Amino acid sequence: DAKTTQPTSMDCAEGRAANLPCNHSTISGNEYVYWYRQIHSQGPQYIIHGLKNNETNEMASLIITEDRKSSTLILPHATLRDTAVYYCIALEYGNKLVFGAGTILRVKS
Amino acid sequence: DVKVTQSSRYLVKRTGEKVFLECVQDMDHENMFWYRQDPGLGLRLIYFSYDVKMKEKGDIPEGYSVSREKKERFSLILESASTNQTSMYLCASSLAGGQSYEQYFGPGTRLTVT
């Protein structure tokens, strides 16, 4: 699976959009981009995934660049409860889910 | 909402004890997983199961076994607990096939072996 690179940490003001970038420049055509998050002392939580097209669900939006070398997870109105570690994973079906270091998002009031 | 529950949030056991960690999911998911999470090492897959009575080894199965007698329940067994098995243990479940990567995790069990 392609290696992903994320910033170590980010801050966001409460109520503002949180934009979390992920670089996956070596991604192959069969690899999906998955996002999970882990709030302190809880298990990871699936957020969203996509292949080529942008995706939106009740939690977030996923914007994938046309060349698929990077993507951005958008939390449209961040709240304090969105403070967590966010993991971007490039994954080909048939392989295991592997979590890297992720981005620590701190939402501040 | 998918609910994955684990039998204990915190557990303290002695070296050499046999330890059972239980996981139950209520969404009729085919797949179930056991991971451990350690600082600096991320999440590591211990075992997974894609059907009742079926199991597959993950990356670090040594010292562990599993049991899946019913679809909703997946148990992790530490045959003889050791201090290097002190960790956060996370159970997850998912549907089969392409949705297998939308995994729903339980709250975790923090196990300390003394």
CSV table of C-alpha atoms in Angstrom, one decimal:
chain,number,residue,atom,x,y,z
A,1,ASP,CA,0.0,0.0,0.0
A,2,ALA,CA,1.1,3.5,-0.7
A,3,LYS,CA,2.8,5.5,2.1
A,4,THR,CA,0.9,8.5,3.3
A,5,THR,CA,2.3,11.6,4.8
A,6,GLN,CA,0.3,13.8,7.2
A,7,PRO,CA,1.2,16.8,9.3
A,8,THR,CA,2.0,15.9,12.9
A,9,SER,CA,-0.5,18.3,14.4
A,10,MET,CA,-3.0,21.1,13.5
A,11,ASP,CA,-5.1,23.5,15.4
A,12,CYS,CA,-8.6,24.7,14.4
A,13,ALA,CA,-11.0,27.2,15.9
A,14,GLU,CA,-14.3,25.8,17.1
A,15,GLY,CA,-17.0,26.3,14.5
A,16,ARG,CA,-14.6,26.7,11.6
A,17,ALA,CA,-13.8,24.2,9.0
A,18,ALA,CA,-11.0,21.8,9.7
A,19,ASN,CA,-9.0,20.9,6.6
A,20,LEU,CA,-6.7,17.9,7.1
A,21,PRO,CA,-4.2,17.2,4.3
A,22,CYS,CA,-2.8,13.9,3.3
A,23,ASN,CA,-0.1,13.2,0.7
A,24,HIS,CA,-0.1,9.8,-1.1
A,25,SER,CA,2.0,10.5,-4.1
A,26,THR,CA,2.8,6.9,-4.9
A,27,ILE,CA,-0.8,5.7,-4.7
A,28,SER,CA,-1.8,3.1,-7.4
A,29,GLY,CA,-5.0,3.0,-9.3
A,30,ASN,CA,-6.5,0.3,-7.2
A,31,GLU,CA,-5.9,1.9,-3.8
A,32,TYR,CA,-8.6,3.6,-1.9
A,33,VAL,CA,-8.1,6.5,0.5
A,34,TYR,CA,-9.6,5.8,4.0
A,35,TRP,CA,-9.9,8.2,6.9
A,36,TYR,CA,-10.3,7.2,10.5
A,37,ARG,CA,-10.0,9.1,13.7
A,38,GLN,CA,-9.3,8.2,17.3
A,39,ILE,CA,-10.5,10.2,20.2
A,40,HIS,CA,-8.5,9.9,23.4
A,41,SER,CA,-9.1,6.6,25.2
A,42,GLN,CA,-11.5,5.4,22.6
A,43,GLY,CA,-11.2,2.9,19.7
A,44,PRO,CA,-10.7,4.3,16.1
A,45,GLN,CA,-13.8,5.5,14.3
A,46,TYR,CA,-14.3,5.1,10.5
A,47,ILE,CA,-15.0,8.5,8.9
A,48,ILE,CA,-15.1,8.2,5.1
A,49,HIS,CA,-13.3,6.7,2.1
A,50,GLY,CA,-13.0,7.3,-1.6
A,51,LEU,CA,-11.2,6.2,-4.8
A,52,LYS,CA,-11.4,9.0,-7.4
A,53,ASN,CA,-14.4,11.1,-6.8
A,54,ASN,CA,-15.0,13.5,-3.9
A,55,GLU,CA,-17.2,12.0,-1.2
A,56,THR,CA,-19.4,13.4,1.5
A,57,ASN,CA,-21.3,11.9,4.4
A,58,GLU,CA,-22.8,13.1,7.6
A,59,MET,CA,-19.4,13.4,9.3
A,60,ALA,CA,-17.1,14.9,6.7
A,61,SER,CA,-16.1,15.5,3.1
A,62,LEU,CA,-13.2,13.9,1.3
A,63,ILE,CA,-11.6,15.8,-1.6
A,64,ILE,CA,-9.2,13.8,-3.8
A,65,THR,CA,-7.0,15.7,-6.3
A,66,GLU,CA,-7.4,14.7,-9.9
A,67,ASP,CA,-4.0,13.0,-10.0
A,68,ARG,CA,-4.9,11.2,-6.7
A,69,LYS,CA,-1.6,12.2,-5.2
A,70,SER,CA,-3.2,14.0,-2.3
A,71,SER,CA,-6.4,14.4,-0.5
A,72,THR,CA,-8.1,16.6,2.1
A,73,LEU,CA,-10.5,15.6,4.8
A,74,ILE,CA,-12.9,18.4,5.7
A,75,LEU,CA,-14.8,18.7,8.9
A,76,PRO,CA,-17.2,21.6,8.0
A,77,HIS,CA,-17.9,22.9,11.5
A,78,ALA,CA,-15.4,21.6,13.9
A,79,THR,CA,-16.4,21.1,17.6
A,80,LEU,CA,-14.4,20.4,20.6
A,81,ARG,CA,-15.4,16.8,20.3
A,82,ASP,CA,-13.6,16.6,17.0
A,83,THR,CA,-10.3,16.8,18.8
A,84,ALA,CA,-8.6,13.5,17.9
A,85,VAL,CA,-5.9,11.8,16.0
A,86,TYR,CA,-6.8,11.6,12.3
A,87,TYR,CA,-5.4,8.8,10.2
A,88,CYS,CA,-5.2,8.8,6.4
A,89,ILE,CA,-4.7,5.3,4.9
A,90,ALA,CA,-4.1,4.3,1.3
A,91,LEU,CA,-5.3,0.8,0.9
A,92,GLU,CA,-5.8,-1.8,-1.8
A,93,TYR,CA,-8.5,-4.3,-1.2
A,94,GLY,CA,-7.0,-7.6,0.0
A,95,ASN,CA,-4.4,-5.9,2.2
A,96,LYS,CA,-4.6,-5.1,5.8
A,97,LEU,CA,-5.7,-1.8,7.4
A,98,VAL,CA,-2.5,-0.2,8.7
A,99,PHE,CA,-2.6,2.9,10.9
A,100,GLY,CA,0.3,5.3,10.8
A,101,ALA,CA,1.1,8.2,13.1
A,102,GLY,CA,-1.8,10.4,11.9
A,103,THR,CA,-2.5,14.1,12.6
A,104,ILE,CA,-3.4,15.4,16.0
A,105,LEU,CA,-6.2,17.8,15.5
A,106,ARG,CA,-6.8,20.2,18.4
A,107,VAL,CA,-10.1,22.2,18.2
A,108,LYS,CA,-9.9,25.2,20.4
A,109,SER,CA,-12.7,27.5,21.7
B,1,ASP,CA,-25.7,2.6,15.1
B,2,VAL,CA,-23.2,-0.2,15.1
B,3,LYS,CA,-22.2,-1.2,18.5
B,4,VAL,CA,-19.1,-3.1,19.4
B,5,THR,CA,-18.7,-3.9,23.1
B,6,GLN,CA,-15.8,-5.3,25.0
B,7,SER,CA,-16.1,-7.1,28.3
B,8,SER,CA,-13.8,-4.8,30.3
B,9,ARG,CA,-12.3,-1.3,30.0
B,10,TYR,CA,-9.5,-2.1,32.4
B,11,LEU,CA,-8.0,-5.4,33.5
B,12,VAL,CA,-5.1,-6.3,35.7
B,13,LYS,CA,-3.8,-9.8,35.6
B,14,ARG,CA,-0.7,-11.7,36.9
B,15,THR,CA,2.0,-13.2,34.8
B,16,GLY,CA,1.1,-16.8,33.8
B,17,GLU,CA,-2.7,-16.3,34.1
B,18,LYS,CA,-5.0,-17.3,31.3
B,19,VAL,CA,-6.9,-14.2,30.2
B,20,PHE,CA,-10.1,-14.0,28.2
B,21,LEU,CA,-11.1,-10.8,26.4
B,22,GLU,CA,-14.7,-10.8,25.0
B,23,CYS,CA,-16.1,-8.8,22.1
B,24,VAL,CA,-19.7,-8.6,21.0
B,25,GLN,CA,-21.1,-6.8,18.0
B,26,ASP,CA,-24.8,-6.2,17.3
B,27,MET,CA,-24.8,-5.5,13.5
B,28,ASP,CA,-24.6,-9.0,12.1
B,29,HIS,CA,-21.1,-8.3,10.7
B,30,GLU,CA,-19.3,-11.2,9.1
B,31,ASN,CA,-15.8,-10.0,10.0
B,32,MET,CA,-14.3,-9.5,13.4
B,33,PHE,CA,-10.8,-8.4,14.4
B,34,TRP,CA,-8.5,-8.2,17.4
B,35,TYR,CA,-5.8,-5.5,17.5
B,36,ARG,CA,-3.4,-4.3,20.1
B,37,GLN,CA,-2.3,-0.7,20.2
B,38,ASP,CA,1.0,0.4,21.8
B,39,PRO,CA,2.6,3.9,21.8
B,40,GLY,CA,4.9,4.3,18.8
B,41,LEU,CA,3.8,1.0,17.2
B,42,GLY,CA,0.3,1.9,16.1
B,43,LEU,CA,-2.4,-0.7,15.7
B,44,ARG,CA,-1.2,-4.2,15.0
B,45,LEU,CA,-3.5,-7.0,13.9
B,46,ILE,CA,-3.5,-10.1,16.1
B,47,TYR,CA,-6.2,-12.3,14.6
B,48,PHE,CA,-9.3,-11.9,12.5
B,49,SER,CA,-12.3,-14.0,11.6
B,50,TYR,CA,-14.5,-13.8,8.5
B,51,ASP,CA,-17.0,-16.4,9.6
B,52,VAL,CA,-18.1,-18.5,12.6
B,53,LYS,CA,-15.4,-20.9,13.6
B,54,MET,CA,-13.0,-19.4,11.0
B,55,LYS,CA,-9.9,-17.6,12.1
B,56,GLU,CA,-6.8,-16.2,10.4
B,57,LYS,CA,-3.5,-15.1,11.9
B,58,GLY,CA,-2.7,-11.4,11.7
B,59,ASP,CA,0.8,-9.9,12.2
B,60,ILE,CA,1.4,-10.8,15.8
B,61,PRO,CA,-0.5,-14.0,16.7
B,62,GLU,CA,2.2,-15.5,19.0
B,63,GLY,CA,0.9,-15.9,22.6
B,64,TYR,CA,-2.7,-15.4,21.6
B,65,SER,CA,-5.6,-17.6,20.4
B,66,VAL,CA,-9.1,-16.8,19.4
B,67,SER,CA,-12.6,-18.3,19.4
B,68,ARG,CA,-15.6,-17.5,17.4
B,69,GLU,CA,-18.5,-19.9,18.2
B,70,LYS,CA,-21.2,-17.4,17.4
B,71,LYS,CA,-21.3,-14.7,14.7
B,72,GLU,CA,-21.7,-11.9,17.1
B,73,ARG,CA,-18.9,-12.9,19.5
B,74,PHE,CA,-15.2,-13.0,19.1
B,75,SER,CA,-12.9,-13.9,22.0
B,76,LEU,CA,-9.2,-13.3,22.4
B,77,ILE,CA,-7.3,-15.6,24.8
B,78,LEU,CA,-3.9,-15.0,26.3
B,79,GLU,CA,-2.9,-18.6,27.1
B,80,SER,CA,-0.3,-17.5,29.7
B,81,ALA,CA,-0.1,-13.8,30.2
B,82,SER,CA,3.3,-12.1,30.1
B,83,THR,CA,4.3,-8.5,30.9
B,84,ASN,CA,5.0,-7.8,27.2
B,85,GLN,CA,1.3,-8.3,26.6
B,86,THR,CA,0.4,-5.2,28.6
B,87,SER,CA,-1.4,-3.1,26.0
B,88,MET,CA,-4.6,-1.6,24.8
B,89,TYR,CA,-6.7,-4.3,23.1
B,90,LEU,CA,-9.2,-3.3,20.5
B,91,CYS,CA,-11.9,-5.3,18.8
B,92,ALA,CA,-13.5,-4.4,15.5
B,93,SER,CA,-16.1,-5.7,13.2
B,94,SER,CA,-17.1,-5.1,9.6
B,95,LEU,CA,-19.2,-6.4,6.7
B,96,ALA,CA,-17.6,-8.8,4.2
B,97,GLY,CA,-16.0,-7.9,0.9
B,98,GLY,CA,-15.3,-4.4,-0.2
B,99,GLN,CA,-16.9,-3.0,3.0
B,100,SER,CA,-14.4,-4.9,5.2
B,101,TYR,CA,-12.3,-1.8,5.6
B,102,GLU,CA,-15.2,0.1,7.2
B,103,GLN,CA,-14.4,-1.3,10.6
B,104,TYR,CA,-16.3,-0.4,13.7
B,105,PHE,CA,-14.2,-0.5,16.9
B,106,GLY,CA,-15.0,-1.2,20.4
B,107,PRO,CA,-13.9,1.1,23.3
B,108,GLY,CA,-10.8,-1.0,24.0
B,109,THR,CA,-9.6,-3.0,27.0
B,110,ARG,CA,-6.5,-1.7,28.7
B,111,LEU,CA,-4.7,-4.8,30.1
B,112,THR,CA,-1.9,-4.6,32.6
B,113,VAL,CA,0.0,-7.8,33.3
B,114,THR,CA,2.1,-7.6,36.5
